[in-house]
PDB file of C-alpha atoms in Angstrom:
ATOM      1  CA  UNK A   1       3.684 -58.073  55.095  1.00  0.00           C
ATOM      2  CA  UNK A   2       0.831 -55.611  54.473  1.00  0.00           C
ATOM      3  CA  UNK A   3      -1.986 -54.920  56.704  1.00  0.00           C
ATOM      4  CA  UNK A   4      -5.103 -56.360  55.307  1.00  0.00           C
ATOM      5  CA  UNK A   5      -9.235 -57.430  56.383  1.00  0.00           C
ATOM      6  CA  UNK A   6      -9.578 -61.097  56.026  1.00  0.00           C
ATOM      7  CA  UNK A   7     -12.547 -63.463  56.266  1.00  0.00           C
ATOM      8  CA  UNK A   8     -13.315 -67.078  57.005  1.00  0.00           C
ATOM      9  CA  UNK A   9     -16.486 -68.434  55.280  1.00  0.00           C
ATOM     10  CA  UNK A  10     -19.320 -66.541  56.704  1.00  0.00           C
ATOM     11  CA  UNK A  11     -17.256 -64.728  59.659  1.00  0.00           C
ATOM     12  CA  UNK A  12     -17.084 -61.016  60.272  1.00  0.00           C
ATOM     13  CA  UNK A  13     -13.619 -59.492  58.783  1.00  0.00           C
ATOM     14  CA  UNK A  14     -11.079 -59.473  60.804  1.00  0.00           C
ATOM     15  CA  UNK A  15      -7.430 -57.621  60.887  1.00  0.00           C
ATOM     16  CA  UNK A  16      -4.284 -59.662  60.004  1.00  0.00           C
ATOM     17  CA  UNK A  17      -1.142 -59.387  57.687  1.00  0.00           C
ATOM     18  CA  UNK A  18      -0.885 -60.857  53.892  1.00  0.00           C
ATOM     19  CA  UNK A  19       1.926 -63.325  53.797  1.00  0.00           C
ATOM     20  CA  UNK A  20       1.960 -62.793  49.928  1.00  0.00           C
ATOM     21  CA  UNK A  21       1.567 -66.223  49.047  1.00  0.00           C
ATOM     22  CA  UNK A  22      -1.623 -68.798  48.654  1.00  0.00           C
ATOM     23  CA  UNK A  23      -2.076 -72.428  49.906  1.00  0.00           C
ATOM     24  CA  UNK A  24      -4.656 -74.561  48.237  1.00  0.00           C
ATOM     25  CA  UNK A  25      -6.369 -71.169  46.734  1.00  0.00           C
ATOM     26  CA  UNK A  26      -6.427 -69.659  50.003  1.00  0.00           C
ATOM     27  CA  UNK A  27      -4.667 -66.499  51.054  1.00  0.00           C
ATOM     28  CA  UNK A  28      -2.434 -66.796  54.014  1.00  0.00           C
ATOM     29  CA  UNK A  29      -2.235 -64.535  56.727  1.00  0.00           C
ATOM     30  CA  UNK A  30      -0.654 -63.667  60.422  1.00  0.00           C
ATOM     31  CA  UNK A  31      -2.590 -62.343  63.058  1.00  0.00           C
ATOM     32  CA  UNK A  32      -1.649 -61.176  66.722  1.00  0.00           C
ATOM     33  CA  UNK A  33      -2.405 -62.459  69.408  1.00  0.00           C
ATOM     34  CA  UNK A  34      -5.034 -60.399  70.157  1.00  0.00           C
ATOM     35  CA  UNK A  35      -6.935 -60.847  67.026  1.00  0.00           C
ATOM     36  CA  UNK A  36      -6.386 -64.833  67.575  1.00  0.00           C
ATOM     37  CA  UNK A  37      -8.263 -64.105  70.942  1.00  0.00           C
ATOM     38  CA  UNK A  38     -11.492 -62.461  68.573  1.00  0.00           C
ATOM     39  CA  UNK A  39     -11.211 -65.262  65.815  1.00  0.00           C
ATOM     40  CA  UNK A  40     -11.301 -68.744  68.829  1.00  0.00           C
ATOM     41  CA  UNK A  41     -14.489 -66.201  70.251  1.00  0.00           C
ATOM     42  CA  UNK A  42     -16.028 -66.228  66.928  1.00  0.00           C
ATOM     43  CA  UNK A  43     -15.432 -69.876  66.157  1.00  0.00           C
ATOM     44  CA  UNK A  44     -16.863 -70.640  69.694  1.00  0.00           C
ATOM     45  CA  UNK A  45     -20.053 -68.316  69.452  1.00  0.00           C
ATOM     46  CA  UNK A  46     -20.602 -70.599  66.693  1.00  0.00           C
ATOM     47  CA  UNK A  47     -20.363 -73.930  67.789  1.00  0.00           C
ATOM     48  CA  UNK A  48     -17.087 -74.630  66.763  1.00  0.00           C
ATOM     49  CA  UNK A  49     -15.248 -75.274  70.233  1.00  0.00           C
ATOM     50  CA  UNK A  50     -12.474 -77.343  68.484  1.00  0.00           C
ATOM     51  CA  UNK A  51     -11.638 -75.202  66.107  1.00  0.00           C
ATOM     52  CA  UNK A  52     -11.124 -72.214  68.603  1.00  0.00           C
ATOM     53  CA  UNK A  53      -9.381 -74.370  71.044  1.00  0.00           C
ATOM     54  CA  UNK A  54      -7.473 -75.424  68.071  1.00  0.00           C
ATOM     55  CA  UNK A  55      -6.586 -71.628  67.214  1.00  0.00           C
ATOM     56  CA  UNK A  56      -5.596 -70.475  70.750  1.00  0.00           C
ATOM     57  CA  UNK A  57      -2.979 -73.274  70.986  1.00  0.00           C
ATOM     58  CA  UNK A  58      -1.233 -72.080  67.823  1.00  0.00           C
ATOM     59  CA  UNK A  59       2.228 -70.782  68.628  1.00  0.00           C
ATOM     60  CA  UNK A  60       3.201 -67.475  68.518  1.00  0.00           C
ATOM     61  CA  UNK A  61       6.498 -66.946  66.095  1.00  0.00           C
ATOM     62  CA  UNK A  62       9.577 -65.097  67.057  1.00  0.00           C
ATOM     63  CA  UNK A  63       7.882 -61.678  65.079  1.00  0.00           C
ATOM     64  CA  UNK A  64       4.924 -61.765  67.570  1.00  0.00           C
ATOM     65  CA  UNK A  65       2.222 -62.766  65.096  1.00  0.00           C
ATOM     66  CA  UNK A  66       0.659 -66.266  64.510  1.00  0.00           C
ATOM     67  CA  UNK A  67       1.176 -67.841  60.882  1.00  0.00           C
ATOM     68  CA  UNK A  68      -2.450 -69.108  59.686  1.00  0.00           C
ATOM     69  CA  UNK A  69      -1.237 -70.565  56.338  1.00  0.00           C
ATOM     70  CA  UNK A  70      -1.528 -74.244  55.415  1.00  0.00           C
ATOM     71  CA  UNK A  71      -4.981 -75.020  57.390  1.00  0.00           C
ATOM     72  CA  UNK A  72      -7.096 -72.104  57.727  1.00  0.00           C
ATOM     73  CA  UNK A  73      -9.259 -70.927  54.942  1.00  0.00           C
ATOM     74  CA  UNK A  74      -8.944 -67.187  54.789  1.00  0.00           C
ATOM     75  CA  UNK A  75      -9.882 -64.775  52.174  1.00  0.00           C
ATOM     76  CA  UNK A  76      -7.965 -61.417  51.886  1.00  0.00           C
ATOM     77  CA  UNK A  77     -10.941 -58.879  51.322  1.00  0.00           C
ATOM     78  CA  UNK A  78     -10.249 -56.176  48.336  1.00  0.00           C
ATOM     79  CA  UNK A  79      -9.134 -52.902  49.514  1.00  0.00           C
ATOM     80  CA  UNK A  80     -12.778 -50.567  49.125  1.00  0.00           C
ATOM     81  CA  UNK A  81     -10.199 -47.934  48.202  1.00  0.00           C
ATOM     82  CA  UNK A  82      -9.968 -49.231  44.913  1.00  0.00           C
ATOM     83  CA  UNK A  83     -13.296 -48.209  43.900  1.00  0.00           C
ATOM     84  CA  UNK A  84     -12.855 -44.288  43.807  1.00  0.00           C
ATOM     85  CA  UNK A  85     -10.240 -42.404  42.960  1.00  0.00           C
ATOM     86  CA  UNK A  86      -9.492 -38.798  43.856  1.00  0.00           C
ATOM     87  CA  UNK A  87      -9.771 -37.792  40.137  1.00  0.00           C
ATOM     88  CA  UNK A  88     -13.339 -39.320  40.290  1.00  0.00           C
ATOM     89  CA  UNK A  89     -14.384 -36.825  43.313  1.00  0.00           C
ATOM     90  CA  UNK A  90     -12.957 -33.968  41.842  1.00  0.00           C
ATOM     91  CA  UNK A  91     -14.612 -34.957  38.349  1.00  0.00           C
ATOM     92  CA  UNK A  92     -17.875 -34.699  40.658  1.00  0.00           C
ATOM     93  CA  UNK A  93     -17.006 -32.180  42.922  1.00  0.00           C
ATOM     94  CA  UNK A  94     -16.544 -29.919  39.088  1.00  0.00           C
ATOM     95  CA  UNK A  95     -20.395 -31.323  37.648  1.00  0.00           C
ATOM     96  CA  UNK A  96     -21.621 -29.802  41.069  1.00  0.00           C
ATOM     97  CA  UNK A  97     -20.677 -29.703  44.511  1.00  0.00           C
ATOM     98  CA  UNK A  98     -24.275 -31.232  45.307  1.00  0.00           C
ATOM     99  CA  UNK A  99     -21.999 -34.798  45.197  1.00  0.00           C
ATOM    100  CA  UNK A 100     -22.215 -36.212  48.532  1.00  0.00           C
ATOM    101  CA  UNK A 101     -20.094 -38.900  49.472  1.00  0.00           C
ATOM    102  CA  UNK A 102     -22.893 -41.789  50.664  1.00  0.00           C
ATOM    103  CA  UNK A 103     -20.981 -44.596  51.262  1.00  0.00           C
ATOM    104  CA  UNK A 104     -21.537 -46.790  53.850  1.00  0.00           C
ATOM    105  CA  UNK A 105     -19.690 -49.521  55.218  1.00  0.00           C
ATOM    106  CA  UNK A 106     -22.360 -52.349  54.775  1.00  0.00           C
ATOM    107  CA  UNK A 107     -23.060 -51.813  51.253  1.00  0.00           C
ATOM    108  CA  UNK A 108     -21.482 -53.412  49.128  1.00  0.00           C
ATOM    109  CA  UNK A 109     -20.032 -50.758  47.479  1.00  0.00           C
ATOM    110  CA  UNK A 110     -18.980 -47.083  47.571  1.00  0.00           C
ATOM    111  CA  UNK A 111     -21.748 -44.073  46.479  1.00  0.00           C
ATOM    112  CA  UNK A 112     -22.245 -40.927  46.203  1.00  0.00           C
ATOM    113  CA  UNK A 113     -25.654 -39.392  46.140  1.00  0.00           C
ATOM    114  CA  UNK A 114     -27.228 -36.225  44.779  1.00  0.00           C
ATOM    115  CA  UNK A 115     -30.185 -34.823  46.816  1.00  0.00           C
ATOM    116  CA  UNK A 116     -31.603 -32.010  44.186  1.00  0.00           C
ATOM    117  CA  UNK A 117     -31.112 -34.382  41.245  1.00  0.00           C
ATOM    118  CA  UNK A 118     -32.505 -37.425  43.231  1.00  0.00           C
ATOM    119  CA  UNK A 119     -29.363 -39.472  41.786  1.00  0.00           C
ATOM    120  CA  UNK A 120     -26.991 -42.327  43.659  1.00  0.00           C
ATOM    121  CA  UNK A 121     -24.419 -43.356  41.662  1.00  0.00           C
ATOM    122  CA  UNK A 122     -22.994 -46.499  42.900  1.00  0.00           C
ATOM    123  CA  UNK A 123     -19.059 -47.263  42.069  1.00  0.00           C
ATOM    124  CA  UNK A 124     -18.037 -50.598  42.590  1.00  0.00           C
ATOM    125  CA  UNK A 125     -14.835 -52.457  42.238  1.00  0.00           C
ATOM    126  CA  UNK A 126     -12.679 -52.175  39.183  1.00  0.00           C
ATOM    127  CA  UNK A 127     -11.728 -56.186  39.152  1.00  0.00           C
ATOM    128  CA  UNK A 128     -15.336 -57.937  38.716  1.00  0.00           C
ATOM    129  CA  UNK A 129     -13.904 -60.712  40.432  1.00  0.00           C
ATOM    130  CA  UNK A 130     -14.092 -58.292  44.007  1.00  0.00           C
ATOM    131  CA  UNK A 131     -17.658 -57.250  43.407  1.00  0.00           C
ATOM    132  CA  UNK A 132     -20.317 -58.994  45.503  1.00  0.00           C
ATOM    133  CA  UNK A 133     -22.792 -58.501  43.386  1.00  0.00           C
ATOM    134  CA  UNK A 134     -23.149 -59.167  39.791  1.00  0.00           C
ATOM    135  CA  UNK A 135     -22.926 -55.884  37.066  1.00  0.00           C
ATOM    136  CA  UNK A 136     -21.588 -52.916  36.071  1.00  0.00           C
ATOM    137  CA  UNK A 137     -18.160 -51.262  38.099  1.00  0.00           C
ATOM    138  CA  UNK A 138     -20.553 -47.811  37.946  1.00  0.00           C
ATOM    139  CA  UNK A 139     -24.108 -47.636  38.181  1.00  0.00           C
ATOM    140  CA  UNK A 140     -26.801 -44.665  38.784  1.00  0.00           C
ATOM    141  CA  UNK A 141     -30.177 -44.780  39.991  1.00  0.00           C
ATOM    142  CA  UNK A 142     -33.118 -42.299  40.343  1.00  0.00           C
ATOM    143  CA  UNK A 143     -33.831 -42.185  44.506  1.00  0.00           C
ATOM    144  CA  UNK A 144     -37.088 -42.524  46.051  1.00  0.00           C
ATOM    145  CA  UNK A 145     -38.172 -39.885  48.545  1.00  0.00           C
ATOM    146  CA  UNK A 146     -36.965 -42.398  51.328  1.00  0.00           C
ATOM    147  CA  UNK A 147     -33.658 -42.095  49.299  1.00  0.00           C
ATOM    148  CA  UNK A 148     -33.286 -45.826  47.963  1.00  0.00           C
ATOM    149  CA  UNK A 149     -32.090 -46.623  44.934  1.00  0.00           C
ATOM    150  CA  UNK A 150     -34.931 -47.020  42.582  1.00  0.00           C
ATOM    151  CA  UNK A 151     -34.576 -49.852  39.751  1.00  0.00           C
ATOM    152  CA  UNK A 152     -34.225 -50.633  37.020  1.00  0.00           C
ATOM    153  CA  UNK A 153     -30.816 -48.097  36.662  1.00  0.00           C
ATOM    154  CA  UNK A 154     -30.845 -45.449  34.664  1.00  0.00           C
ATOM    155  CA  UNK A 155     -27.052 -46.194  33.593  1.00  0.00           C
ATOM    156  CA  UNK A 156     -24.820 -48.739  33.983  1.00  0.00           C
ATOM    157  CA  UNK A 157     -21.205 -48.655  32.730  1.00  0.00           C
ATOM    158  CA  UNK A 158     -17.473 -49.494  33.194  1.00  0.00           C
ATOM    159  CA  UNK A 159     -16.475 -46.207  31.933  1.00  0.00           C
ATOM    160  CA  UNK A 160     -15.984 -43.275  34.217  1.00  0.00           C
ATOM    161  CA  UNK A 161     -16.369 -40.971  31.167  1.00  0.00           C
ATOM    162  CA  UNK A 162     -19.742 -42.458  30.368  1.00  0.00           C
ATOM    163  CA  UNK A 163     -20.842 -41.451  33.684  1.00  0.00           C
ATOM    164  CA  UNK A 164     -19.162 -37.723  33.595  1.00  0.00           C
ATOM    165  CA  UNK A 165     -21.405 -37.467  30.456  1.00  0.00           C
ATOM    166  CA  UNK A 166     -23.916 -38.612  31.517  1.00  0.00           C
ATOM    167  CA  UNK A 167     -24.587 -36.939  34.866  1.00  0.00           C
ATOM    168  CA  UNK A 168     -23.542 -33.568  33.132  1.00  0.00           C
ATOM    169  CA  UNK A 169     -26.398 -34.276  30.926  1.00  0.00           C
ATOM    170  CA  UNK A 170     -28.665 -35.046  33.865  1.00  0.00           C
ATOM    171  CA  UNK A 171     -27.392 -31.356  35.321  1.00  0.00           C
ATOM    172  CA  UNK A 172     -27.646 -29.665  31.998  1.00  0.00           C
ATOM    173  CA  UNK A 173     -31.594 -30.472  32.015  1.00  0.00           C
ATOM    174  CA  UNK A 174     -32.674 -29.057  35.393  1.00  0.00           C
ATOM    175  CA  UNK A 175     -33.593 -25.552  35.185  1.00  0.00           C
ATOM    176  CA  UNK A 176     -31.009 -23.657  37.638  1.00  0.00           C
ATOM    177  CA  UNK A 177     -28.328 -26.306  37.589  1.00  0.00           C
ATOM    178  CA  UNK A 178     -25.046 -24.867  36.030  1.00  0.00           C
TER     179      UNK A 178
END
């Protein structure tokens, strides 16, 4: 089993273990006993006093974790890792070392963000199935002096190479940039 975040419809993520296998189209997953403890809180806070009751009366198996398959419907959440590479930074890092790493973890994706040039470049996930919101896997946007992304984007792609040329193009046509 792999650690993994996992979700139930509309919940926070929460911390469990991928069981490697699906039931009904939903991924199952062990938690500890601990987590359990966070989950019944969450169900409760919601209204949802059988359910939690429910979840803190699940047994505990012999490897210390509770198995969550067959009845709960959890989603494994994608691995944010997946949406830049070390060869990515260091292709930035080379245009300029102005690149500043801008993610945040309520965004919906990775960014990195370029001060002088005003630029964000947004890199999302490379399966379109894992991206929350609808478009390219790289986009870049001017920034407005409150440093938000200003639309409509001046590139949007699902080629890294697009973007290398194009924000060497965008350096290449500021006086002083390298």
């Amino acid at each position: 089993m792999r650690a993994v975040k996992f979700t139930f419809e509309g919940s926070p993520e929460f911390d469990g273990f991928a069981q490697g296998t699906t039931w009904n189209g939903l991924d199952n997953v062990s938690i500890t006993p601990e987590e359990r403890e966070r989950i019944a809180k969450w169900f409760e806070d919601g209204g949802d006093t059988d359910t939690a009751e429910l979840l803190r009366e699940h047994p505990v198996e012999e490897n210390g974790l509770l198995d969550l398959s067959g009845g709960y419907a959890t989603q494994i959440m994608p691995d944010r890792s997946e949406q830049i590479s070390q060869e990515m930074r260091d292709a930035l890092a080379e245009i300029s070392p102005d690149w500043e790493d801008s993610s945040w973890g309520n965004d919906a994706c990775d960014s990195f963000e370029n001060d002088a040039l005003r630029l964000k470049l947004w890199c999302d996930y490379v399966n379109p199935e894992h991206r929350e919101i609808d478009g390219a896997r790289f986009t870049v946007c001017r920034m407005d002096e409150n440093g938000q992304s200003e639309h409509p984007a001046l590139l949007a792609t699902e080629e890294w190479s697009e973007v290398v040329d194009f924000l060497k193009l965008q350096h290449a046509n500021v006086p002083g940039f390298n």
